[in-house]
Coordinates of C-alpha atoms in Angstrom, one line a residue:
Chain A
M287 CA -37.4 19.7 -13.8
E288 CA -38.2 23.1 -12.4
L289 CA -35.3 25.4 -11.6
S290 CA -36.7 26.2 -8.2
V291 CA -36.5 22.5 -7.2
L292 CA -32.9 22.3 -8.4
V293 CA -32.0 25.4 -6.5
Q294 CA -33.7 24.1 -3.4
Q295 CA -31.8 20.8 -3.7
F296 CA -28.6 22.6 -4.3
F297 CA -28.9 24.2 -0.8
N298 CA -29.9 20.9 0.7
A299 CA -26.8 19.3 -0.8
L300 CA -24.7 22.1 0.6
T301 CA -26.1 21.5 4.1
L302 CA -25.7 17.7 3.9
G303 CA -22.3 18.1 2.4
S304 CA -21.3 20.4 5.3
I305 CA -22.0 17.6 7.7
Y306 CA -20.0 15.0 5.8
A307 CA -17.2 17.5 5.2
L308 CA -16.9 18.2 9.0
I309 CA -16.7 14.5 9.8
A310 CA -14.4 13.7 6.9
L311 CA -11.8 16.2 8.1
G312 CA -11.3 14.2 11.3
Y313 CA -11.0 10.9 9.5
T314 CA -8.4 12.3 7.1
M315 CA -6.4 14.1 9.8
V316 CA -6.2 11.1 12.0
Y317 CA -5.3 8.8 9.1
G318 CA -2.7 11.3 7.9
I319 CA -0.9 11.4 11.2
I320 CA -1.1 7.8 12.5
E321 CA -2.4 5.9 9.5
L322 CA -5.4 4.7 11.5
I323 CA -8.9 4.5 10.1
N324 CA -10.6 5.7 13.2
F325 CA -13.9 3.8 12.9
A326 CA -15.1 5.3 16.1
H327 CA -15.0 8.8 14.5
G328 CA -18.6 8.5 13.3
D329 CA -19.7 7.8 16.8
V330 CA -17.8 10.8 18.1
F331 CA -20.0 12.7 15.8
M332 CA -23.0 11.0 17.1
V333 CA -22.1 11.7 20.8
G334 CA -21.6 15.3 19.7
A335 CA -25.2 15.4 18.4
F336 CA -26.5 14.0 21.7
T337 CA -24.4 16.4 23.8
A338 CA -26.0 19.2 21.9
F339 CA -29.4 17.7 22.4
W340 CA -28.7 17.4 26.2
L341 CA -27.5 21.0 26.4
L342 CA -30.5 22.4 24.6
T343 CA -33.1 20.4 26.5
V344 CA -31.7 20.1 30.0
P345 CA -29.6 23.1 31.1
L346 CA -31.2 25.5 28.6
A347 CA -34.6 23.8 28.7
L348 CA -35.5 24.8 25.2
H349 CA -38.3 23.1 23.2
G350 CA -39.1 25.3 20.3
S351 CA -37.7 28.1 18.2
V352 CA -35.7 31.0 19.5
D353 CA -36.9 34.1 17.6
N354 CA -34.7 36.7 19.1
P355 CA -31.7 36.7 16.7
V356 CA -29.2 37.9 19.3
L357 CA -30.3 35.2 21.8
L358 CA -30.2 32.6 19.0
A359 CA -26.7 33.6 18.1
G360 CA -25.7 33.4 21.8
I361 CA -27.2 30.0 22.2
L362 CA -25.5 28.7 19.0
L363 CA -22.1 30.1 20.1
L364 CA -22.5 28.4 23.5
I365 CA -23.7 25.1 22.1
F366 CA -20.9 24.9 19.4
T367 CA -18.2 25.9 21.9
V368 CA -19.2 23.5 24.6
V369 CA -19.8 20.6 22.3
M370 CA -16.6 21.1 20.3
V371 CA -14.4 21.4 23.4
F372 CA -16.1 18.4 25.1
M373 CA -15.8 16.2 22.0
G374 CA -12.2 17.3 21.6
I375 CA -11.5 16.1 25.1
V376 CA -13.4 12.8 24.4
G377 CA -11.2 12.3 21.3
V378 CA -8.0 12.9 23.3
V379 CA -9.1 10.5 25.9
I380 CA -9.9 7.8 23.3
E381 CA -6.5 8.3 21.7
R382 CA -4.7 8.2 25.0
F383 CA -6.3 5.0 26.3
A384 CA -7.4 3.1 23.2
Y385 CA -4.9 3.9 20.5
R386 CA -1.7 5.1 22.0
P387 CA -0.9 1.8 23.8
L388 CA -1.2 0.1 20.4
R389 CA 0.8 2.6 18.4
N390 CA 3.6 0.2 17.6
A391 CA 1.3 -2.8 17.3
P392 CA 0.4 -4.4 13.9
R393 CA -2.2 -2.2 12.1
L394 CA -5.1 -4.6 12.6
A395 CA -5.0 -4.2 16.4
P396 CA -5.8 -0.5 16.6
L397 CA -8.4 -1.0 13.7
L398 CA -10.2 -3.6 15.8
T399 CA -9.9 -1.4 18.9
A400 CA -11.5 1.5 16.9
I401 CA -14.5 -0.7 16.1
G402 CA -14.6 -1.6 19.8
V403 CA -14.6 2.1 20.8
S404 CA -17.4 2.6 18.3
F405 CA -19.6 0.1 20.1
I406 CA -18.7 1.4 23.5
L407 CA -19.8 5.0 22.5
Q408 CA -23.0 3.7 21.0
N409 CA -23.8 1.6 24.1
I410 CA -23.0 4.6 26.4
I411 CA -25.5 6.8 24.5
Q412 CA -28.0 3.9 24.4
V413 CA -27.8 3.6 28.2
V414 CA -28.0 7.3 28.9
F415 CA -30.5 8.4 26.3
G416 CA -32.3 5.2 25.4
S417 CA -32.7 3.4 22.0
S418 CA -35.5 5.4 20.5
P419 CA -34.8 8.5 18.4
R420 CA -34.8 11.8 20.2
R421 CA -36.1 15.1 18.9
T422 CA -33.5 17.9 18.9
P423 CA -35.3 21.3 19.6
Q424 CA -35.5 23.3 16.4
I425 CA -34.1 26.5 17.6
F426 CA -34.2 28.1 14.2
G427 CA -37.8 29.2 13.4
N428 CA -39.4 27.3 10.6
D429 CA -40.4 30.6 8.8
A430 CA -36.9 32.0 9.0
R431 CA -36.4 31.7 5.2
F432 CA -35.9 33.7 2.1
D433 CA -36.8 33.2 -1.5
L434 CA -34.2 32.6 -4.2
L435 CA -35.1 31.8 -7.8
G436 CA -38.4 30.4 -6.6
A437 CA -36.8 28.2 -4.0
S438 CA -37.3 28.8 -0.3
I439 CA -34.0 28.8 1.5
S440 CA -33.8 28.5 5.3
F441 CA -31.4 30.7 7.2
R442 CA -30.5 27.6 9.1
G443 CA -29.1 26.0 5.9
V444 CA -27.1 29.1 5.1
F445 CA -25.8 29.3 8.7
I446 CA -24.7 25.6 8.6
F447 CA -22.9 26.1 5.3
L448 CA -21.2 29.2 6.3
L449 CA -20.2 27.7 9.6
A450 CA -18.7 24.6 7.9
L451 CA -16.9 26.8 5.5
G452 CA -15.5 28.9 8.3
L453 CA -14.3 25.9 10.2
I454 CA -12.7 24.4 7.1
F455 CA -10.8 27.6 6.3
A456 CA -9.8 28.0 9.9
L457 CA -8.4 24.4 9.9
Q458 CA -6.6 25.1 6.6
A459 CA -5.0 28.2 8.0
F460 CA -4.0 26.4 11.2
V461 CA -2.5 23.4 9.5
G462 CA -0.9 25.4 6.7
R463 CA 0.5 28.4 8.4
T464 CA 1.0 27.9 12.1
R465 CA 4.0 26.3 13.9
L466 CA 1.8 23.5 15.4
G467 CA 0.3 22.9 12.0
R468 CA 3.7 22.4 10.5
A469 CA 4.5 20.1 13.4
M470 CA 1.4 18.0 12.5
R471 CA 2.3 17.8 8.9
S472 CA 5.9 16.9 9.7
T473 CA 4.7 14.2 12.1
A474 CA 2.4 12.8 9.5
Q475 CA 5.2 12.5 7.0
D476 CA 8.1 11.2 9.2
R477 CA 7.5 10.7 12.9
E478 CA 11.1 10.0 13.7
A479 CA 12.4 13.0 11.8
A480 CA 9.8 15.2 13.5
Q481 CA 11.1 14.1 16.9
L482 CA 14.6 15.1 15.8
M483 CA 13.2 18.6 15.2
G484 CA 12.0 18.7 18.8
V485 CA 8.4 17.9 18.2
N486 CA 6.6 16.1 21.0
I487 CA 4.9 13.4 19.0
N488 CA 2.4 12.3 21.7
R489 CA 1.2 15.9 22.2
T490 CA 1.0 16.5 18.4
I491 CA -1.1 13.4 17.9
A492 CA -3.3 14.4 20.9
I493 CA -3.9 17.8 19.3
T494 CA -4.8 16.2 16.0
F495 CA -7.4 14.0 17.8
F496 CA -8.7 17.1 19.7
I497 CA -9.2 19.1 16.5
G498 CA -10.7 16.2 14.5
S499 CA -13.1 15.2 17.2
A500 CA -14.1 18.8 17.8
L501 CA -15.0 19.2 14.1
A502 CA -17.0 15.9 14.3
G503 CA -18.7 17.4 17.3
A504 CA -19.6 20.5 15.3
G505 CA -21.0 18.1 12.6
G506 CA -23.1 16.4 15.3
V507 CA -24.6 19.7 16.4
V508 CA -25.3 20.6 12.8
Y509 CA -27.0 17.2 12.2
G510 CA -29.4 17.8 15.1
L511 CA -30.2 21.3 14.0
H512 CA -30.8 20.2 10.4
F513 CA -32.7 16.9 10.7
G514 CA -34.3 17.5 14.1
Q515 CA -34.0 13.9 15.0
I516 CA -31.1 11.9 16.3
G517 CA -30.5 8.3 17.3
F518 CA -27.5 6.3 18.6
T519 CA -26.9 4.7 15.2
I520 CA -26.6 7.9 13.2
G521 CA -22.8 7.8 13.5
F522 CA -22.6 4.6 11.5
S523 CA -23.9 5.7 8.1
A524 CA -22.8 9.3 8.4
G525 CA -19.4 8.1 9.4
L526 CA -19.1 5.7 6.5
K527 CA -20.1 8.3 4.0
A528 CA -17.7 10.8 5.5
F529 CA -15.0 8.2 5.2
T530 CA -15.9 7.8 1.6
A531 CA -15.6 11.5 1.2
A532 CA -12.1 11.4 2.8
V533 CA -11.0 8.6 0.5
L534 CA -12.5 10.4 -2.5
G535 CA -10.5 13.6 -1.7
G536 CA -7.3 11.7 -1.0
I537 CA -7.0 10.4 2.5
G538 CA -4.6 12.6 4.5
N539 CA -5.5 15.7 2.5
T540 CA -7.8 18.1 4.4
T541 CA -8.9 20.1 1.3
G542 CA -9.7 16.9 -0.4
A543 CA -11.8 15.7 2.5
A544 CA -13.8 18.9 2.6
L545 CA -14.5 18.8 -1.2
G546 CA -15.2 15.1 -1.0
G547 CA -17.8 15.8 1.7
F548 CA -19.7 18.3 -0.4
F549 CA -19.4 15.9 -3.4
I550 CA -21.0 13.1 -1.5
G551 CA -23.7 15.5 -0.3
F552 CA -24.5 16.4 -3.9
V553 CA -24.5 12.7 -5.1
E554 CA -26.8 11.8 -2.3
V555 CA -29.3 14.7 -2.8
Y556 CA -29.4 14.7 -6.5
S557 CA -29.7 11.0 -7.0
G558 CA -32.7 11.2 -4.7
Q559 CA -34.0 14.1 -6.7
F560 CA -33.7 12.2 -10.0
G561 CA -35.8 9.3 -8.8
L562 CA -33.0 7.1 -7.4
F563 CA -33.7 7.7 -3.8
R564 CA -33.4 4.1 -2.8
W565 CA -30.2 3.9 -4.7
S566 CA -28.5 7.0 -3.3
E567 CA -26.4 5.2 -0.8
A568 CA -25.4 2.6 -3.3
L569 CA -24.4 5.4 -5.6
V570 CA -22.2 7.0 -2.9
F571 CA -20.4 3.7 -2.4
A572 CA -20.2 3.1 -6.1
V573 CA -18.3 6.4 -6.3
L574 CA -15.9 5.1 -3.6
I575 CA -15.3 1.9 -5.6
L576 CA -14.6 3.8 -8.8
V577 CA -12.2 6.1 -7.0
L578 CA -10.4 3.2 -5.4
V579 CA -10.1 1.4 -8.8
F580 CA -9.1 4.3 -11.0
R581 CA -7.4 6.8 -8.7
P582 CA -6.5 5.1 -5.4
S583 CA -4.7 8.1 -4.1
G584 CA -7.9 10.1 -4.3
L585 CA -8.8 13.2 -6.3
L586 CA -6.3 15.5 -4.5
G587 CA -4.0 12.9 -3.2
Q588 CA -0.5 13.4 -4.5
P589 CA 2.0 10.7 -3.8
L590 CA 5.3 12.5 -3.9
T591 CA 8.4 10.3 -3.6
E592 CA 10.4 10.7 -0.4
R593 CA 13.7 11.0 -2.2
A594 CA 14.5 12.5 -5.5
Chain B
M65 CA 37.2 19.2 38.0
T66 CA 33.5 19.3 38.9
T67 CA 32.2 17.9 35.7
D68 CA 34.5 14.9 36.2
A69 CA 33.1 14.3 39.6
T70 CA 29.5 14.3 38.4
Q71 CA 30.4 12.0 35.5
T72 CA 32.0 9.5 37.8
T73 CA 29.0 9.3 40.0
D74 CA 26.7 9.0 37.0
A75 CA 28.8 6.1 35.8
T76 CA 28.7 4.3 39.1
Q77 CA 25.0 4.7 39.4
T78 CA 24.3 3.3 36.1
T79 CA 26.7 0.4 36.5
D80 CA 25.1 -0.4 39.8
T81 CA 21.7 -0.8 38.1
A82 CA 23.2 -2.7 35.2
A83 CA 22.5 -6.4 35.7
T84 CA 25.2 -7.7 33.5
G85 CA 27.9 -6.1 35.4
T86 CA 30.2 -5.5 32.5
T87 CA 31.5 -2.5 34.3
A88 CA 35.1 -1.8 33.8
Q89 CA 35.3 -2.5 30.1
A90 CA 38.2 -0.3 29.2
T91 CA 38.3 1.6 26.0
P92 CA 40.7 0.1 23.6
T93 CA 43.1 3.0 23.8
Q94 CA 43.0 6.3 25.6
A95 CA 45.2 7.9 23.0
G96 CA 42.5 10.0 21.5
D97 CA 40.4 10.7 24.5
A98 CA 38.9 14.2 24.7
G99 CA 39.7 14.2 28.4
G100 CA 38.0 16.4 31.0
Q101 CA 36.4 18.9 28.6
A102 CA 34.2 16.2 27.0
L103 CA 30.9 17.7 25.8
L104 CA 29.5 14.2 25.1
R105 CA 30.5 11.0 26.7
L106 CA 29.2 7.5 26.2
E107 CA 30.0 5.0 28.9
N108 CA 29.7 1.3 28.2
V109 CA 26.6 1.7 26.1
H110 CA 24.6 -1.4 25.2
T111 CA 21.7 -0.9 22.8
Y112 CA 19.3 -3.6 21.5
Y113 CA 16.8 -3.9 18.7
G114 CA 14.5 -6.4 20.3
H115 CA 16.8 -9.4 20.9
I116 CA 19.5 -8.2 18.6
H117 CA 22.5 -6.9 20.6
A118 CA 23.6 -4.0 18.4
L119 CA 25.9 -2.0 20.6
K120 CA 28.1 -4.1 22.9
G121 CA 29.6 -1.6 25.3
I122 CA 30.5 1.5 23.4
S123 CA 32.5 4.1 25.3
L124 CA 33.5 7.3 23.5
T125 CA 34.0 11.0 24.1
V126 CA 33.5 14.0 22.0
G127 CA 35.2 17.2 23.2
R128 CA 34.0 20.7 22.7
Q129 CA 34.7 22.1 19.2
E130 CA 35.9 18.8 18.0
I131 CA 35.0 16.8 14.9
V132 CA 35.0 13.2 15.8
T133 CA 34.2 10.5 13.3
L134 CA 32.8 7.0 13.6
I135 CA 33.9 4.7 10.8
G136 CA 33.1 1.1 10.1
S137 CA 31.4 -1.1 7.7
N138 CA 27.6 -1.7 7.3
G139 CA 26.0 -3.0 10.4
A140 CA 28.9 -2.0 12.7
G141 CA 26.6 0.1 14.8
K142 CA 27.4 3.6 13.7
T143 CA 23.8 4.7 13.1
T144 CA 22.7 2.9 16.2
T145 CA 25.2 4.9 18.2
L146 CA 23.9 8.2 16.9
K147 CA 20.3 7.1 17.5
T148 CA 21.2 6.2 21.1
I149 CA 22.7 9.6 21.6
S150 CA 19.8 11.6 20.2
G151 CA 17.2 9.5 22.1
L152 CA 15.6 7.7 19.2
L153 CA 16.9 4.5 20.8
R154 CA 17.5 3.8 24.5
A155 CA 20.7 2.3 25.9
R156 CA 19.7 -0.8 27.9
V157 CA 23.0 -0.6 29.8
G158 CA 25.4 2.2 30.3
S159 CA 24.9 6.0 30.0
V160 CA 25.1 8.9 27.7
V161 CA 26.4 12.0 29.4
F162 CA 25.9 15.4 27.7
D163 CA 27.6 18.4 29.2
G164 CA 27.7 16.7 32.6
D165 CA 24.1 15.5 32.6
D166 CA 23.0 11.9 32.2
I167 CA 20.6 12.1 29.2
S168 CA 20.1 8.3 28.8
T169 CA 16.4 8.5 29.6
V170 CA 15.6 12.0 28.2
S171 CA 13.2 11.8 25.2
A172 CA 14.4 12.7 21.8
H173 CA 12.3 15.9 21.4
E174 CA 13.7 17.3 24.7
L175 CA 17.3 16.7 23.7
V176 CA 16.9 19.0 20.7
A177 CA 16.2 21.9 23.0
R178 CA 19.2 20.9 25.1
G179 CA 21.5 21.2 22.1
I180 CA 21.7 17.8 20.3
G181 CA 21.1 18.1 16.6
H182 CA 20.8 15.0 14.5
A183 CA 20.7 14.9 10.7
P184 CA 19.7 11.3 10.2
E185 CA 20.7 8.7 7.7
G186 CA 18.9 9.1 4.4
R187 CA 18.3 12.8 4.9
R188 CA 14.7 12.3 6.0
I189 CA 13.6 15.8 4.9
F190 CA 9.9 16.5 4.8
S191 CA 9.3 16.1 1.1
R192 CA 5.8 17.6 1.1
L193 CA 6.9 20.7 3.1
T194 CA 8.6 23.6 1.3
V195 CA 12.3 24.1 1.8
L196 CA 11.5 27.1 4.0
E197 CA 9.0 25.1 6.1
N198 CA 11.6 22.3 6.5
L199 CA 14.1 24.9 7.9
Q200 CA 11.4 26.4 10.1
M201 CA 10.8 22.9 11.5
G202 CA 14.5 22.7 12.2
G203 CA 14.0 25.6 14.5
F204 CA 10.9 24.2 16.1
T205 CA 12.2 24.5 19.7
R206 CA 13.2 28.2 19.2
N207 CA 11.2 31.4 19.0
S208 CA 10.3 33.2 15.7
S209 CA 12.9 36.0 15.9
E210 CA 15.7 33.4 16.5
I211 CA 14.4 31.4 13.6
R212 CA 14.4 34.5 11.3
E213 CA 18.0 35.2 12.3
D214 CA 19.2 31.6 11.7
L215 CA 17.3 31.3 8.4
G216 CA 19.7 34.0 7.2
R217 CA 22.7 32.2 8.6
V218 CA 21.7 28.9 7.0
M219 CA 20.8 30.4 3.7
E220 CA 24.2 32.1 3.6
L221 CA 25.8 28.8 4.2
F222 CA 23.6 27.1 1.5
P223 CA 22.7 29.8 -1.2
R224 CA 21.0 27.0 -3.1
L225 CA 18.4 26.6 -0.4
K226 CA 17.6 30.3 -0.6
E227 CA 16.9 30.1 -4.3
R228 CA 14.6 27.1 -3.8
Q229 CA 13.0 28.1 -0.5
H230 CA 9.4 27.9 -1.9
Q231 CA 9.9 24.6 -3.6
K232 CA 8.7 21.4 -2.0
G233 CA 11.5 19.5 -0.3
G234 CA 10.8 16.4 -2.4
T235 CA 11.6 18.2 -5.7
L236 CA 15.2 18.9 -4.7
S237 CA 18.1 16.9 -6.0
G238 CA 20.0 14.6 -3.7
G239 CA 22.7 17.0 -3.0
E240 CA 20.3 19.8 -2.3
Q241 CA 18.3 17.5 0.0
Q242 CA 21.5 16.8 1.9
M243 CA 22.2 20.5 2.3
L244 CA 18.6 20.9 3.5
A245 CA 19.0 18.1 6.0
I246 CA 22.2 19.7 7.4
G247 CA 20.7 23.2 7.3
R248 CA 17.6 22.0 9.1
A249 CA 19.6 20.4 11.8
L250 CA 21.6 23.6 12.2
M251 CA 18.4 25.6 12.7
S252 CA 18.1 24.3 16.3
R253 CA 21.6 25.8 17.0
P254 CA 22.9 22.5 18.2
R255 CA 25.9 22.4 20.5
V256 CA 26.7 19.0 19.1
L257 CA 25.7 18.0 15.5
L258 CA 25.3 14.3 14.7
L259 CA 25.7 13.7 11.0
D260 CA 24.8 10.3 9.6
E261 CA 26.3 9.6 6.2
P262 CA 26.1 13.1 4.8
S263 CA 28.0 12.1 1.6
L264 CA 25.8 9.0 0.8
G265 CA 24.8 8.9 -2.8
L266 CA 26.3 12.2 -3.8
A267 CA 28.5 13.0 -6.8
P268 CA 32.2 13.4 -5.9
I269 CA 32.1 17.1 -6.4
L270 CA 29.2 17.4 -4.0
V271 CA 31.0 15.2 -1.5
Q272 CA 33.8 17.7 -1.5
Q273 CA 31.4 20.5 -1.0
I274 CA 29.6 18.8 1.9
F275 CA 32.8 18.1 3.7
S276 CA 34.0 21.7 3.4
I277 CA 30.7 22.9 4.8
I278 CA 31.1 20.5 7.7
A279 CA 34.5 22.0 8.4
E280 CA 33.0 25.5 8.1
I281 CA 30.2 24.6 10.6
N282 CA 32.8 23.3 13.0
Q283 CA 34.9 26.5 12.7
Q284 CA 31.8 28.5 13.6
G285 CA 31.8 26.7 16.9
T286 CA 29.6 23.5 16.5
T287 CA 30.9 20.2 17.8
I288 CA 30.4 17.4 15.3
L289 CA 30.1 13.7 15.5
L290 CA 30.3 12.4 12.0
V291 CA 29.3 8.9 10.8
E292 CA 30.7 8.0 7.4
Q293 CA 31.4 5.2 5.1
N294 CA 33.7 7.5 3.1
A295 CA 36.4 7.0 5.7
L296 CA 39.1 8.8 3.8
Q297 CA 37.2 12.0 3.6
A298 CA 35.9 11.7 7.2
L299 CA 39.4 11.2 8.6
K300 CA 40.7 14.3 6.6
V301 CA 38.2 16.6 8.2
A302 CA 38.1 15.0 11.7
N303 CA 40.3 15.5 14.7
R304 CA 39.8 12.1 16.1
G305 CA 38.1 8.9 15.1
Y306 CA 36.7 5.6 16.4
V307 CA 36.5 2.4 14.4
L308 CA 33.5 0.3 15.0
Q309 CA 33.1 -3.4 14.2
T310 CA 30.0 -5.4 15.1
G311 CA 29.0 -3.2 18.0
N312 CA 32.4 -2.7 19.5
I313 CA 35.0 0.0 19.3
I314 CA 38.1 -1.7 18.0
L315 CA 40.3 1.4 17.5
A316 CA 40.3 4.9 18.9
D317 CA 42.9 7.4 17.8
T318 CA 43.6 10.7 16.3
A319 CA 42.4 11.0 12.7
A320 CA 45.9 11.3 11.4
N321 CA 47.0 8.1 13.1
L322 CA 44.0 6.2 12.0
A323 CA 44.5 7.3 8.4
A324 CA 48.0 6.0 8.7
N325 CA 47.0 2.7 10.4
E326 CA 47.7 -0.3 8.3
Q327 CA 44.6 -2.2 9.5
V328 CA 42.3 0.8 8.8
R329 CA 43.8 1.4 5.4
Q330 CA 43.2 -2.2 4.4
A331 CA 39.7 -2.5 5.8
Y332 CA 38.2 0.9 5.3
L333 CA 40.2 3.0 2.9
G334 CA 40.0 0.6 0.0
E335 CA 43.7 -0.3 0.0
I336 CA 44.7 -3.8 -0.6

């Protein structure tokens, strides 16, 4: 195997891993705070991809690459901001109307509702944009690349990786250091005790959905930029793999979810590279099964007893 | 007195809406009533868990600067009473009046800012947060300079917490966790502190320490409503007490009188 190919694939894996990591963060945050596996989360990601597609093609009327770097940066900033805020709001609305009324219901009820929300989002996109795949404009020029150890690396891939990394660290800082982040962690651990500290539980859960959905929205934008083609079903498999990443990292743990996302990206890309392309998804889920059997709390999950 | 007037109107309003009409259920004895200066007053409170009628018309008062204790056996309704006050549970009938305002329908998180601190049963510290973060959470409703000031105050009261401030809450011993739970509740600068079984599961020497800290907190100006199974210790530190049995108050008196009461001694102080 040539080094240049391995390097090339390394960057591909980082890009793909960035997408899974961004989606996995939302899964793990929502699970952490209300113990719900939000099966609609992958579809939030998908709606984000379509929102970006709409913004690029309708109001901005772009169809090809943007070569002016300043203009490109401006467009990216605009797209990511609008999509993330919009998807954050969509997430809050979903929580308010689909999950909050069922917060004290048996666990199966919100789980089934999540699957229902997933279908609703898919159907809305199908009605608005049609069933056939749509081409997201490739605003990064195809020749915007540089050479590294014989591999040709696109600036797009580097941008995606750095963006994901930036968002991951911003989230870590928010959850780890701010007052609201502490409120989220407290609510995740003991909702009633958090209330006794003066935490508004409903608002904290809404903020969690906002952030998780905004990150999935960013993942959706990235997906469109990277693959250039989106369809209303992309949320299903990407969501499932991101969920695997979240479980792999230890569900409820944001660092674990980010690392898990990159890990899944690497498994998928390199299994393809080593001739197991048809098996790459099977391998991803084999990893999930192995983790569930041998380390159910995930790689970074640390079950700490509540009382000494 | 003006507070009396508002309290009476509150009481009539709630009894009007109460379907059962168990209005004038008198408290067993008025001997230990805090009178007009009551900071906290429960009037004929009925609380349910689904269909289970847990509190059957509790009326009690806690005066400013007092330590009042609720004693009674398991399942008597002590924890339920505290949860009804702090808003974790709702009274279906009756009212909870705090400083002249009916707070029966105010949500738990808002009551913290109004001055009700509740250190719940089983400590319920955040085990994956550090000691410092737990204390910061206690001051959630306050601004950062107030938090900084009170961190010093709480760590002076509990030097152990200062030593362990960067450790995760879950790594503390039981006694340290209890100190953390009390310290955390103090961080909101409560006007009334509800303490639920602070001595539970602690070694006798620690029990002594916790009770002396409770007395100290009270001397610094915090009103305390204390729920305890360790009735002997609770009556030593308290001004007044109420005895609960299956959701009713069966006795209300000064702590000294209760400690001398034959019935109480037999049932709760372990004397046969």
